[in-house]
Coordinates of C-alpha atoms and ligand atoms in Angstrom, one line a residue:
Chain A
M1 CA -5.5 -22.7 -48.8
A2 CA -2.5 -22.0 -46.5
L3 CA -4.8 -22.6 -43.5
K4 CA -5.6 -26.0 -44.9
K5 CA -1.9 -26.8 -45.1
W6 CA -1.4 -25.9 -41.5
E7 CA -4.3 -28.1 -40.5
E8 CA -2.7 -31.0 -42.3
I9 CA 0.7 -30.4 -40.6
K10 CA -1.1 -30.2 -37.2
K11 CA -2.9 -33.4 -37.9
D12 CA 0.4 -35.1 -38.8
I13 CA 1.9 -34.0 -35.5
V14 CA -1.0 -34.8 -33.3
E15 CA -2.3 -37.9 -34.7
N16 CA 0.4 -40.4 -34.3
Q17 CA 1.3 -43.0 -31.8
V18 CA 4.1 -41.0 -30.0
W19 CA 2.0 -38.0 -29.4
K20 CA -1.0 -40.0 -28.2
A21 CA 1.2 -42.0 -25.9
I22 CA 2.3 -38.8 -24.2
F23 CA -0.8 -36.6 -24.3
R24 CA -3.5 -39.2 -24.7
H25 CA -6.1 -37.0 -26.3
G26 CA -6.3 -33.4 -27.5
Y27 CA -8.2 -30.5 -26.1
E28 CA -11.5 -30.1 -27.6
D29 CA -12.9 -26.6 -27.5
T30 CA -16.3 -27.2 -26.0
P31 CA -18.1 -25.2 -23.3
R32 CA -17.8 -28.2 -21.0
N33 CA -14.0 -28.4 -21.5
R34 CA -13.7 -24.7 -21.0
V35 CA -15.3 -24.9 -17.6
L36 CA -13.3 -28.0 -16.7
M37 CA -10.0 -26.3 -17.6
V38 CA -10.7 -23.9 -14.7
T39 CA -12.6 -26.1 -12.2
A40 CA -10.3 -29.1 -12.5
N41 CA -7.1 -27.2 -12.0
V42 CA -5.9 -26.4 -8.5
F43 CA -4.4 -23.1 -9.5
L44 CA -6.9 -21.9 -12.0
H45 CA -9.9 -22.7 -9.9
L46 CA -9.1 -19.5 -7.9
H47 CA -11.2 -18.1 -10.7
P48 CA -14.9 -18.7 -11.2
A49 CA -15.6 -20.7 -14.3
K50 CA -17.3 -17.8 -15.9
V51 CA -16.8 -14.1 -15.5
R52 CA -18.9 -11.2 -16.6
R53 CA -17.6 -9.6 -19.8
H54 CA -16.6 -6.2 -18.3
G55 CA -14.6 -8.0 -15.7
V56 CA -12.0 -9.3 -18.1
R57 CA -11.3 -5.9 -19.6
M58 CA -8.1 -4.2 -18.5
R59 CA -9.9 -0.9 -18.5
F60 CA -11.9 -2.1 -15.6
T61 CA -9.4 -3.7 -13.2
W62 CA -6.1 -2.3 -14.5
C63 CA -5.0 -5.8 -13.7
M64 CA -3.6 -4.4 -10.5
G65 CA -4.8 -6.9 -8.0
G66 CA -3.4 -9.7 -10.1
L67 CA -0.1 -8.0 -10.7
T68 CA 0.3 -7.3 -6.9
F69 CA 0.0 -11.0 -6.4
L70 CA 2.4 -11.7 -9.3
M71 CA 5.0 -9.4 -7.6
F72 CA 4.4 -11.2 -4.4
L73 CA 5.2 -14.5 -6.2
V74 CA 8.3 -13.1 -7.8
T75 CA 9.6 -12.0 -4.4
V76 CA 8.9 -15.4 -2.9
V77 CA 10.8 -17.2 -5.7
T78 CA 13.8 -14.8 -5.8
G79 CA 13.7 -14.5 -2.0
I80 CA 14.2 -18.2 -1.6
Y81 CA 17.2 -18.0 -3.9
L82 CA 18.7 -15.2 -1.8
M83 CA 18.0 -17.1 1.5
F84 CA 20.4 -19.8 0.3
Y85 CA 23.3 -17.4 0.5
Y86 CA 22.4 -15.0 3.2
R87 CA 23.0 -15.3 6.9
P88 CA 21.1 -12.9 9.2
V89 CA 24.1 -12.3 11.5
A90 CA 25.7 -8.9 11.8
E91 CA 29.2 -10.2 11.1
Y92 CA 28.2 -12.0 7.9
A93 CA 25.2 -10.3 6.4
Y94 CA 27.0 -7.5 4.5
A95 CA 29.7 -9.9 3.3
D96 CA 27.1 -12.3 2.1
M97 CA 25.5 -9.5 0.1
K98 CA 28.8 -8.9 -1.6
Y99 CA 29.3 -12.5 -2.2
L100 CA 25.9 -12.9 -3.6
E101 CA 26.4 -10.0 -6.0
F102 CA 29.8 -10.9 -7.3
D103 CA 30.2 -14.7 -6.9
M104 CA 26.8 -16.3 -7.2
P105 CA 25.5 -17.2 -10.6
F106 CA 22.6 -14.8 -11.2
G107 CA 23.0 -13.5 -7.7
M108 CA 22.9 -9.8 -8.7
L109 CA 20.0 -10.4 -11.0
M110 CA 18.0 -12.3 -8.3
R111 CA 18.7 -9.5 -5.8
N112 CA 17.7 -6.8 -8.3
M113 CA 14.5 -8.6 -9.2
H114 CA 13.7 -9.1 -5.5
R115 CA 14.2 -5.5 -4.8
W116 CA 12.4 -4.0 -7.8
A117 CA 9.5 -6.4 -7.5
A118 CA 9.1 -5.4 -3.9
H119 CA 8.9 -1.7 -4.9
A120 CA 6.5 -2.5 -7.7
M121 CA 4.3 -4.4 -5.3
V122 CA 4.0 -1.3 -3.1
V123 CA 3.1 0.8 -6.2
F124 CA 0.7 -1.8 -7.5
V125 CA -1.1 -2.3 -4.3
W126 CA -1.8 1.5 -4.0
L127 CA -3.0 1.5 -7.6
H128 CA -5.2 -1.5 -6.9
M129 CA -6.8 0.2 -3.9
F130 CA -7.3 3.3 -6.0
R131 CA -9.0 1.3 -8.7
V132 CA -11.2 -0.5 -6.2
F133 CA -12.2 2.9 -4.7
L134 CA -13.0 4.4 -8.1
T135 CA -15.3 1.5 -9.1
G136 CA -16.9 1.6 -5.7
S137 CA -16.2 -2.1 -5.3
Y138 CA -16.0 -1.9 -1.6
K139 CA -19.8 -1.3 -1.3
P140 CA -22.0 -4.1 -0.1
P141 CA -21.5 -7.0 -0.2
R142 CA -17.7 -6.5 -0.4
E143 CA -17.1 -4.3 2.7
F144 CA -15.2 -7.0 4.5
N145 CA -12.9 -7.7 1.6
W146 CA -11.9 -4.0 1.5
I147 CA -10.9 -4.4 5.2
V148 CA -8.9 -7.5 4.4
G149 CA -7.3 -5.4 1.6
V150 CA -6.3 -2.6 4.0
L151 CA -4.6 -5.2 6.2
L152 CA -2.8 -6.5 3.1
L153 CA -1.7 -3.0 2.2
V154 CA -0.2 -2.6 5.7
L155 CA 1.5 -6.0 5.5
T156 CA 2.9 -5.1 2.1
L157 CA 4.5 -2.0 3.5
L158 CA 5.8 -4.0 6.5
L159 CA 7.3 -6.7 4.2
S160 CA 9.1 -4.1 2.3
F161 CA 10.2 -2.3 5.4
T162 CA 11.6 -5.3 7.2
G163 CA 13.4 -6.4 4.1
Y164 CA 15.1 -3.0 3.9
L165 CA 17.3 -3.8 6.9
L166 CA 18.7 -7.1 5.7
P167 CA 21.6 -5.8 3.5
W168 CA 23.0 -4.4 6.7
D169 CA 24.5 -1.4 5.0
Q170 CA 24.4 2.3 5.8
L171 CA 21.3 2.8 3.8
S172 CA 19.4 0.1 5.5
I173 CA 20.2 0.6 9.1
W174 CA 19.6 4.4 9.0
A175 CA 16.4 4.1 7.0
V176 CA 15.1 1.6 9.4
T177 CA 16.2 3.7 12.4
V178 CA 14.4 6.7 11.0
G179 CA 11.4 4.6 10.1
S180 CA 11.0 3.1 13.5
N181 CA 11.9 6.1 15.6
M182 CA 8.2 6.9 15.9
A183 CA 7.7 3.7 17.8
R184 CA 9.6 5.2 20.7
A185 CA 7.2 8.1 20.6
T186 CA 4.1 5.9 21.0
P187 CA 1.9 7.4 23.6
L188 CA 2.2 5.4 26.8
L189 CA 4.3 2.6 25.3
G190 CA 7.3 4.5 23.9
H191 CA 9.9 6.1 26.2
E192 CA 9.8 9.4 24.4
G193 CA 6.0 9.4 23.9
P194 CA 3.5 11.3 26.0
F195 CA 2.7 9.8 29.4
A196 CA 5.6 7.3 29.2
D197 CA 6.4 7.9 32.9
F198 CA 3.1 6.6 34.0
V199 CA 3.8 3.3 32.4
G200 CA 7.5 3.2 33.2
A201 CA 8.7 2.9 29.6
N202 CA 12.4 3.5 29.2
P203 CA 14.9 3.2 26.3
I204 CA 15.5 -0.5 26.8
Y205 CA 11.9 -1.4 27.7
D206 CA 9.4 0.2 25.4
A207 CA 7.6 -0.3 22.1
R208 CA 10.7 0.3 20.0
A209 CA 12.9 -2.0 22.1
F210 CA 10.3 -4.7 21.6
L211 CA 10.5 -4.2 17.8
F212 CA 14.3 -4.0 17.8
G213 CA 15.0 -6.7 20.5
G214 CA 17.0 -4.1 22.4
G215 CA 17.5 -0.4 23.0
E216 CA 19.4 0.2 19.8
I217 CA 19.4 -1.3 16.3
G218 CA 21.8 -4.2 16.4
P219 CA 22.4 -7.9 15.6
H220 CA 19.3 -8.9 17.6
T221 CA 17.3 -6.5 15.3
L222 CA 18.7 -8.1 12.2
L223 CA 17.6 -11.6 13.3
R224 CA 14.2 -10.2 14.4
F225 CA 13.6 -8.5 11.1
Y226 CA 14.8 -11.5 9.1
I227 CA 12.3 -13.8 10.8
L228 CA 9.5 -11.2 10.4
H229 CA 10.5 -10.7 6.7
C230 CA 11.0 -14.3 5.7
I231 CA 8.5 -16.2 7.8
F232 CA 6.0 -14.3 9.9
I233 CA 4.7 -11.5 7.6
P234 CA 4.6 -13.7 4.4
M235 CA 2.7 -16.3 6.3
V236 CA 0.1 -13.9 7.6
A237 CA -0.1 -12.2 4.2
S238 CA -0.6 -15.5 2.5
I239 CA -3.5 -16.4 4.8
L240 CA -5.1 -13.0 4.2
M241 CA -4.6 -13.3 0.4
A242 CA -6.4 -16.7 0.6
V243 CA -9.3 -15.0 2.4
H244 CA -9.2 -12.1 -0.1
F245 CA -9.4 -14.4 -3.1
W246 CA -12.0 -16.6 -1.6
R247 CA -14.2 -13.6 -0.9
I248 CA -13.8 -12.3 -4.5
R249 CA -14.9 -15.8 -5.7
R250 CA -17.9 -15.9 -3.3
D251 CA -19.1 -12.4 -3.9
G252 CA -18.5 -12.4 -7.5
F253 CA -16.8 -9.6 -9.3
S254 CA -18.3 -6.2 -8.9
G255 CA -19.9 -4.7 -11.9
P256 CA -22.9 -2.6 -13.1
S257 CA -26.1 -4.4 -12.5
L258 CA -27.6 -6.1 -15.5
Chain B
M1 CA -26.7 -29.4 -19.8
A2 CA -26.8 -27.4 -23.0
E3 CA -30.5 -27.3 -22.6
A4 CA -30.3 -25.9 -19.0
T5 CA -28.2 -23.0 -20.1
Q6 CA -30.5 -22.4 -23.0
E7 CA -33.5 -22.2 -20.6
K8 CA -31.7 -19.9 -18.2
K9 CA -31.0 -17.6 -21.1
N10 CA -34.6 -17.4 -22.0
V11 CA -36.0 -16.5 -18.6
G12 CA -33.3 -14.5 -16.7
P13 CA -31.9 -11.1 -17.6
V14 CA -29.3 -11.0 -20.3
D15 CA -26.3 -13.0 -19.2
D16 CA -23.1 -11.3 -20.3
K17 CA -20.8 -13.9 -18.9
V18 CA -17.9 -15.3 -20.8
H19 CA -15.7 -18.4 -20.0
T20 CA -12.7 -17.7 -17.8
W21 CA -10.8 -20.1 -20.0
P22 CA -9.7 -18.7 -22.4
H23 CA -10.9 -15.1 -22.0
L24 CA -9.5 -14.2 -18.6
V25 CA -6.7 -16.6 -18.3
R26 CA -5.4 -15.5 -21.7
L27 CA -5.3 -11.9 -20.6
E28 CA -3.7 -12.7 -17.3
F29 CA -1.0 -14.7 -19.0
L30 CA -0.1 -12.0 -21.5
V31 CA -0.1 -9.3 -18.9
A32 CA 2.0 -11.4 -16.5
L33 CA 4.4 -12.2 -19.3
F34 CA 4.8 -8.5 -20.3
V35 CA 5.3 -7.4 -16.7
L36 CA 7.9 -10.1 -16.0
V37 CA 9.8 -9.2 -19.1
M38 CA 9.8 -5.5 -18.1
L39 CA 10.9 -6.4 -14.6
S40 CA 13.7 -8.6 -15.9
L41 CA 15.0 -5.9 -18.2
W42 CA 14.8 -3.3 -15.5
S43 CA 16.7 -5.6 -13.1
L44 CA 19.3 -6.3 -15.8
M45 CA 19.9 -2.6 -16.3
I46 CA 19.5 -1.1 -12.8
D47 CA 21.3 -2.5 -9.8
A48 CA 19.8 -2.5 -6.3
P49 CA 21.7 -0.1 -4.1
L50 CA 24.3 -1.4 -1.6
E51 CA 26.3 1.2 0.3
E52 CA 29.1 0.9 2.8
P53 CA 28.7 -1.6 5.7
A54 CA 26.4 -0.5 8.5
N55 CA 28.0 1.8 10.9
P56 CA 25.9 2.8 13.9
T57 CA 28.4 5.6 14.8
R58 CA 28.0 7.5 11.5
T59 CA 24.7 9.0 10.9
P60 CA 24.2 10.1 7.3
N61 CA 22.6 13.5 6.8
P62 CA 19.9 13.4 5.7
S63 CA 18.7 9.9 7.0
K64 CA 15.6 9.1 5.0
A65 CA 13.1 6.4 5.6
P66 CA 12.2 4.1 2.7
W67 CA 10.3 6.2 0.1
Y68 CA 6.9 4.8 0.9
F69 CA 7.2 6.1 4.4
L70 CA 8.5 9.5 3.5
G71 CA 5.0 10.9 3.7
L72 CA 5.1 10.1 7.4
Q73 CA 8.6 11.4 7.8
E74 CA 7.5 14.6 6.1
M75 CA 4.6 14.9 8.5
L76 CA 7.2 15.0 11.4
V77 CA 8.0 18.5 10.2
Y78 CA 4.6 19.7 11.2
F79 CA 3.7 17.4 14.1
D80 CA 5.5 15.7 17.0
P81 CA 6.5 12.1 16.5
W82 CA 3.7 10.6 18.7
H83 CA 1.2 12.4 16.6
A84 CA 2.7 12.2 13.1
G85 CA 4.3 8.8 13.6
V86 CA 1.7 6.9 15.6
V87 CA -1.7 8.6 15.9
L88 CA -2.1 9.8 12.4
P89 CA -0.9 6.6 10.7
S90 CA -3.3 4.6 12.9
L91 CA -6.1 7.0 11.9
I92 CA -5.2 6.6 8.3
I93 CA -5.5 2.8 8.6
V94 CA -8.7 3.0 10.6
G95 CA -10.0 5.7 8.2
L96 CA -9.5 3.5 5.2
M97 CA -11.2 0.5 6.9
V98 CA -14.3 2.5 7.7
I99 CA -14.8 3.8 4.2
P100 CA -17.3 1.0 3.2
F101 CA -19.4 1.7 6.3
I102 CA -19.6 5.5 6.1
D103 CA -20.2 5.6 2.4
I104 CA -23.9 4.7 2.1
N105 CA -24.3 5.9 -1.5
P106 CA -25.7 2.9 -3.3
K107 CA -24.7 4.2 -6.7
G108 CA -21.4 3.7 -8.4
N109 CA -21.0 0.1 -7.2
G110 CA -19.0 -1.7 -9.9
Y111 CA -18.5 1.0 -12.5
Y112 CA -16.6 4.2 -13.0
T113 CA -18.6 7.3 -12.3
Y114 CA -17.6 10.8 -11.2
A115 CA -21.0 12.4 -11.4
E116 CA -22.7 10.0 -9.0
R117 CA -20.1 10.1 -6.3
K118 CA -18.4 13.5 -6.6
Y119 CA -17.6 14.2 -3.0
E120 CA -16.5 10.7 -2.2
I121 CA -14.0 10.8 -5.0
L122 CA -12.8 14.3 -4.2
T123 CA -12.2 13.3 -0.6
F124 CA -10.2 10.3 -1.6
F125 CA -8.3 12.4 -4.1
L126 CA -7.4 14.9 -1.4
G127 CA -6.2 12.3 1.1
F128 CA -4.4 10.0 -1.4
H129 CA -3.0 12.2 -4.1
V130 CA -2.8 15.7 -2.7
L131 CA -1.6 14.8 0.8
W132 CA 0.0 11.3 0.8
V133 CA 1.6 11.2 -2.7
S134 CA 2.7 14.8 -2.7
M135 CA 4.3 14.5 0.7
I136 CA 6.2 11.5 -0.6
I137 CA 7.4 13.5 -3.5
I138 CA 8.5 16.4 -1.3
G139 CA 10.3 14.0 1.0
T140 CA 12.0 12.2 -1.8
F141 CA 13.1 15.0 -4.0
F142 CA 13.0 18.2 -2.0
R143 CA 14.6 17.4 1.3
G144 CA 18.3 17.5 1.9
P145 CA 20.7 17.7 4.9
G146 CA 19.0 18.8 8.1
W147 CA 15.7 17.9 6.4
N148 CA 15.9 21.4 4.9
L149 CA 14.1 22.2 1.6
F150 CA 16.3 22.1 -1.5
W151 CA 15.4 22.2 -5.1
P152 CA 16.5 19.1 -7.0
W153 CA 19.1 21.1 -8.9
Q154 CA 20.5 22.8 -5.8
H155 CA 23.7 21.7 -4.1
W156 CA 23.0 19.9 -0.9
D157 CA 24.9 22.2 1.5
P158 CA 25.1 20.5 4.9
H159 CA 25.9 23.8 6.5
K160 CA 22.9 25.6 5.1
V161 CA 21.8 28.1 7.7
V162 CA 18.0 28.3 8.3
A163 CA 16.9 30.7 11.0
L164 CA 14.7 28.9 13.6
T165 CA 12.1 31.5 13.9
N166 CA 9.1 29.3 14.7
V167 CA 7.2 30.2 17.7
D168 CA 4.2 28.8 19.4
L169 CA 0.8 30.2 18.6
P170 CA -0.1 31.4 22.1
Y171 CA 3.3 33.2 22.3
L172 CA 2.7 34.8 18.9
L173 CA -0.5 36.2 20.2
G174 CA 1.0 37.6 23.3
F175 CA 0.4 35.0 26.0
R176 CA 3.4 34.7 28.3
D177 CA 2.0 32.9 31.3
Y178 CA 2.6 29.1 31.0
W179 CA -0.8 27.8 32.1
L180 CA -2.7 30.5 30.3
S181 CA -0.9 29.6 27.1
A182 CA -1.7 25.9 27.6
A183 CA -5.4 26.8 28.3
F184 CA -5.5 29.0 25.2
G185 CA -3.9 26.3 23.1
L186 CA -6.4 23.7 24.3
F187 CA -9.2 26.1 23.5
C188 CA -7.8 26.5 20.0
V189 CA -7.6 22.8 19.3
V190 CA -11.1 22.1 20.7
A191 CA -12.5 25.1 18.9
Y192 CA -10.9 23.8 15.6
F193 CA -12.7 20.5 16.0
V194 CA -16.0 22.0 17.1
A195 CA -16.0 24.6 14.4
G196 CA -14.7 22.1 11.8
I197 CA -17.3 19.5 12.6
G198 CA -20.0 22.2 12.7
I199 CA -19.1 23.5 9.3
F200 CA -18.9 20.0 8.0
Y201 CA -22.5 19.4 9.3
V202 CA -23.8 22.5 7.6
W203 CA -22.0 21.7 4.4
V204 CA -23.3 18.1 4.2
L205 CA -26.8 19.4 4.8
R206 CA -26.4 21.9 2.0
V207 CA -25.0 19.6 -0.7
K208 CA -26.6 16.3 0.3
G209 CA -29.9 17.4 1.9
K210 CA -31.8 16.6 5.0
D211 CA -32.9 13.2 3.8
F212 CA -29.4 12.1 3.4
M213 CA -28.4 13.3 6.9
E214 CA -31.2 11.2 8.4
R215 CA -30.3 8.1 6.5
W216 CA -26.6 8.7 7.4
G217 CA -27.2 8.8 11.1
P218 CA -25.3 10.4 13.9
V219 CA -22.6 7.7 14.3
R220 CA -21.6 7.7 10.7
F221 CA -21.6 11.5 10.6
A222 CA -19.5 11.8 13.8
I223 CA -16.9 9.3 12.5
T224 CA -16.7 10.9 9.1
A225 CA -16.6 14.4 10.4
F226 CA -13.9 13.6 13.0
L227 CA -11.7 11.9 10.4
F228 CA -12.3 14.6 7.8
V229 CA -11.4 17.4 10.1
T230 CA -8.4 15.5 11.4
M231 CA -7.2 15.0 7.8
L232 CA -7.6 18.7 7.1
S233 CA -5.5 19.5 10.2
L234 CA -2.4 18.6 8.2
P235 CA -2.8 21.3 5.5
V236 CA -4.0 23.7 8.2
K237 CA -0.9 23.2 10.2
M238 CA 1.3 23.4 7.1
I239 CA -0.1 26.8 6.2
L240 CA 0.3 28.0 9.8
R241 CA 3.9 26.9 9.7
L242 CA 4.8 28.1 6.3
A243 CA 3.0 31.4 6.4
F244 CA 3.2 32.4 10.1
N245 CA 6.1 30.3 11.5
V246 CA 3.8 28.7 14.0
K247 CA 5.4 25.8 15.8
Y248 CA 2.8 24.4 18.2
I249 CA -0.7 25.4 19.0
L250 CA -1.1 23.5 22.2
V251 CA 2.0 23.3 24.5
T252 CA 1.8 21.2 27.7
P253 CA 4.4 19.3 29.6
W254 CA 3.1 16.0 28.2
I255 CA 2.0 16.7 24.6
N256 CA 2.4 19.4 22.0
I257 CA 0.2 19.8 19.0
Ligands
HEM1 C1 -1.3 -7.9 -1.3 C2 -2.2 -7.1 -1.6 C3 -3.4 -7.5 -2.5 C4 -3.6 -8.5 -3.5 C5 -2.6 -9.5 -3.9 C6 -4.9 -8.3 -4.0 C7 -5.4 -9.1 -5.0 C8 -6.7 -8.9 -5.6 C9 -7.1 -9.5 -6.8 C10 -6.3 -10.4 -7.7 C11 -8.4 -9.0 -7.1 C12 -9.2 -9.3 -8.3 C13 -9.5 -8.1 -9.1 C14 -8.4 -7.2 -9.6 O1 -7.4 -7.8 -10.0 O2 -8.5 -6.0 -9.4 C15 -8.8 -8.2 -6.0 C16 -10.0 -7.6 -5.8 C17 -10.3 -6.7 -4.8 N1 -9.4 -6.2 -3.9 FE1 -7.5 -6.7 -3.6 N2 -5.5 -7.2 -3.4 C18 -4.7 -6.7 -2.5 C19 -4.9 -5.6 -1.7 C20 -6.1 -4.9 -1.6 C21 -6.3 -3.6 -1.0 C22 -5.2 -2.8 -0.4 C23 -7.6 -3.4 -1.1 C24 -8.4 -2.2 -0.6 C25 -8.1 -1.4 0.4 C26 -8.3 -4.4 -1.8 C27 -9.6 -4.6 -2.0 C28 -10.2 -5.4 -3.0 C29 -11.6 -5.5 -3.3 C30 -12.7 -4.8 -2.6 C31 -11.7 -6.3 -4.4 C32 -13.0 -6.7 -5.1 C33 -13.0 -5.9 -6.4 C34 -14.2 -6.2 -7.3 O3 -15.0 -7.0 -7.0 O4 -14.3 -5.4 -8.2 N3 -7.3 -5.4 -2.1 N4 -7.7 -8.1 -5.1

């Protein structure tokens, strides 16, 4: 009875000139329309039109690949907001952070979301890899997508790491110093690494100096990391994600054989 | 079109497919919504850290890398930087990439099973949970000034005195001559790998059988054995250090292991 009432109200809303002028016609729940919803939509057609039943269960995927991607999107959106107020120059960077936190509308919230989404992305990508391992989804024919995944894992860590420097506070420069100290110990290419003498690596001309843009962490490093963080790594990661998703679409979702 | 699907259903194996719209899209939407709400709440309640402005002349003690790299920083306790910071991370990345090629078990593709791939799962568990994650936990919660061990409830005393009693293995065993020590160290490292790979061979033969070894082939075996024995070198070195205060095994003017 009540259901019938709702049906009538719905009909009143949907079947009048104003509604039809805007939406033209309703969505009719037919198999054909269900397929079209996916294939005719530029975003949704990342999916196949149909998936096997187990593949839509959270128990199987833990949703971790999708959530890693979601976290990436969150950092892109909030990151663009932050970029409007941040200058990657040693004199300004820290002041801009303060400015962003205290003067910009939603500045602190955007910064927090950017930060926590980045951490969440690292956790999620590990869990995603763990899930893919446990379901053996890297086995033929998906070997290559696993390799693309490992590259994405490394890029995720590097994205997080390069972003760590940008606030230009004590935490960031020292964490990045410690984190990149190993570059100077690279065999052959780092000035403290084994066999550096044979190559002629020295403190201002070795692997770490290449990463830092100089012998020590400094303004040049800030600019370098900013460009890596905001342009280079996101771009490479996006390309690899496109490959990753394309491959999932081509190979189909892994699952027990029928 | 309806007829075509009908026909397919009649001949092919049972088709368990469902429409992406609405079944998958609905789930994705709800999960995304839930996670975004949680993330927003979290961000409203907990602020991202911002310390004093960068000061290259004042090194904090301890200086910690971002948490996801603390496993590597923790390995620096046991190995030199070129090894812990460059060689081992590279091997981790390469090791992950070769997994699909060294694991030739056709079972367990696309579903959860422990029984059908016991050793694969145990190995991953050892590398990921036991070594990587626990090193991160140690690095995050148990390391204080001077990278000394502290319990979480202990005061971080920057002047904590820890006796530096670590000695190199050849020295511990009575070698005093420089080159003799180096030769002995080299022998130990080589012996570790030879013995490790040998034991691995026997072990695989015993648990997996001769058939498996033949299908696996020498290249896959060699890569797997090398990576596996290298992975085990971390806990081995940790035990040597913690139980016997061994600093290095191989000491040369160029590299120490
Ligand atoms: C930025 C990082 C990554 C993103 C955004 C991402 C995204 C995704 C998504 C959305 C899926 C669909 C299934 C699911 O949600 O679980 C997927 C599947 C898959 N991912 Fe990833 N992934 C990433 C990293 C990785 C890593 C680190 C690995 C492994 C080392 C990996 C290997 C795979 C494989 C093999 C599949 C196919 C699984 C199957 O067919 O069951 N991915 N990925």
